[in-house]
Tab-separated table of C-alpha atoms in Angstrom:
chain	number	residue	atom	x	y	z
A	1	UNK	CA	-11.028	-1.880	2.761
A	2	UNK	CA	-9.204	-3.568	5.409
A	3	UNK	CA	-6.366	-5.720	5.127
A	4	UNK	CA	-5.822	-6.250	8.678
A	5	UNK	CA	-6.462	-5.045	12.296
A	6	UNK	CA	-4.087	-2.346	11.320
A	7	UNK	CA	-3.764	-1.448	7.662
A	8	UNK	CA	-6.209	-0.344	4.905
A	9	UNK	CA	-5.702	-1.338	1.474
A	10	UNK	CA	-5.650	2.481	0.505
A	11	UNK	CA	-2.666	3.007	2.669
A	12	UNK	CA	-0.514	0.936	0.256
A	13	UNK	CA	-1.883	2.671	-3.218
A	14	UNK	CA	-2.376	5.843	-4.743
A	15	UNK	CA	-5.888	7.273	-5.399
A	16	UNK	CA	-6.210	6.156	-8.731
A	17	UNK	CA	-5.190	2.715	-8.481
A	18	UNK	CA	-7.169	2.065	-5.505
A	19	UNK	CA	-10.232	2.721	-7.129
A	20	UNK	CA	-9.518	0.320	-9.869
A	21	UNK	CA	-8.781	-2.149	-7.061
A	22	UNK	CA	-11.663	-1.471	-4.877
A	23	UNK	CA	-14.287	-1.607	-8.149
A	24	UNK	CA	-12.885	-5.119	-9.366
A	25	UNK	CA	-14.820	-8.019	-8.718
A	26	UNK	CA	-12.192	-9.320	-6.448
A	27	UNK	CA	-10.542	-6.346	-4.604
A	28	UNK	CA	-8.263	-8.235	-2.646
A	29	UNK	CA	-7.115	-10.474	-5.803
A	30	UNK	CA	-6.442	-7.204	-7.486
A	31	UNK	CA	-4.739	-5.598	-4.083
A	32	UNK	CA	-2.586	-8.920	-3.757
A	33	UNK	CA	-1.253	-9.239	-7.683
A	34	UNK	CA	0.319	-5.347	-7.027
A	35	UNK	CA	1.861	-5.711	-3.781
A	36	UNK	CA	3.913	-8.742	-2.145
A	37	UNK	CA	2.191	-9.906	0.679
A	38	UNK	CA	5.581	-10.150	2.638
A	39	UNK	CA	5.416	-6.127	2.426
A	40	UNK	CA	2.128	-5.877	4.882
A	41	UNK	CA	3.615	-8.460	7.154
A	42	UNK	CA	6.684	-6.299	7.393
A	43	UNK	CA	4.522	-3.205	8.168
A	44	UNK	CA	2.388	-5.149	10.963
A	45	UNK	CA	5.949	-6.439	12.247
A	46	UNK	CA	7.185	-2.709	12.105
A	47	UNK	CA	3.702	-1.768	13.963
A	48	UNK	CA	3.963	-3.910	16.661
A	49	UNK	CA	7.654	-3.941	17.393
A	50	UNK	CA	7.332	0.059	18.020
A	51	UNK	CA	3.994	-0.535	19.443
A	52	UNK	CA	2.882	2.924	17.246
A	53	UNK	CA	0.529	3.729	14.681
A	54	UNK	CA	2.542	3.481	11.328
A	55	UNK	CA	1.013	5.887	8.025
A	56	UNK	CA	2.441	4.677	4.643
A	57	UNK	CA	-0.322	6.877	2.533
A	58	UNK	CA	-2.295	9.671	3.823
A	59	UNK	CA	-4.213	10.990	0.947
A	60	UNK	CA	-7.325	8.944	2.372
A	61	UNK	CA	-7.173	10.907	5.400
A	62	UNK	CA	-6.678	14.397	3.473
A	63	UNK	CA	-3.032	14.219	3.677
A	64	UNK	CA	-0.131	15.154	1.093
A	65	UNK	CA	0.929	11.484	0.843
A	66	UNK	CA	0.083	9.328	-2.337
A	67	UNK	CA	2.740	7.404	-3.453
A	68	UNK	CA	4.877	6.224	-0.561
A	69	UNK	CA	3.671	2.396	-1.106
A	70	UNK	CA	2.801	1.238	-4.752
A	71	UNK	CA	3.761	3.643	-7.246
A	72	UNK	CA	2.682	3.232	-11.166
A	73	UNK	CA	5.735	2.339	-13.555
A	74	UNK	CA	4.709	5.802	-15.394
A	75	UNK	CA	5.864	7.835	-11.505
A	76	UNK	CA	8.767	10.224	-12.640
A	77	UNK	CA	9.515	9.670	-8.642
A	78	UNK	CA	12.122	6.677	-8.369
A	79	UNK	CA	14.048	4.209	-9.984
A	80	UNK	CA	12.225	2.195	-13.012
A	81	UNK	CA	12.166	-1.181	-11.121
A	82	UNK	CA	12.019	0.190	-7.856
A	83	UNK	CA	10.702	-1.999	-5.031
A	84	UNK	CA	7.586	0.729	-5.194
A	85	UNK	CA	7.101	-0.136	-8.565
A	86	UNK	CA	6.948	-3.586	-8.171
A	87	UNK	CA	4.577	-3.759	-4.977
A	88	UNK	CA	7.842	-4.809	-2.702
């Protein structure tokens, strides 16, 4: 689902949780109350200031990548109130 001209929601979340999102009756509510908004605009600012594709998650695409953006608080990978685990 797309959040912008150059992001997909699924770039931000790991499999799991993006299916949760996606099936809820509002999936952008549900995107919105895991990640700050502030944290798209910086990756659209990031985008455009290099003027390059930018890949936060690649596990939609068949990459390794799953938890580079949101992580669960139950990810052994991190800090327990990481800015991953908080949607920042």
């Amino acid at each position: 689902m797309k959040l912008n001209k150059y992001f997909e929601m699924q770039e931000f979340l790991p499999p799991d949780e993006y299916k949760l999102v996606s099936e809820s009756e509002n999936p952008l509510k549900a995107f919105y109350s895991r990640m700050d908004k502030r944290i798209i605009d910086l990756a659209v600012f990031v985008r455009e200031f290099f003027g390059k594709p930018v890949r936060v998650n690649t596990w939609q695409i068949g990459g390794q990548f799953s938890l580079r953006g949101w992580r669960p608080k139950t990810c052994k990978i991190g800090a327990k109130y990481s800015d991953h685990k908080i949607g920042k």
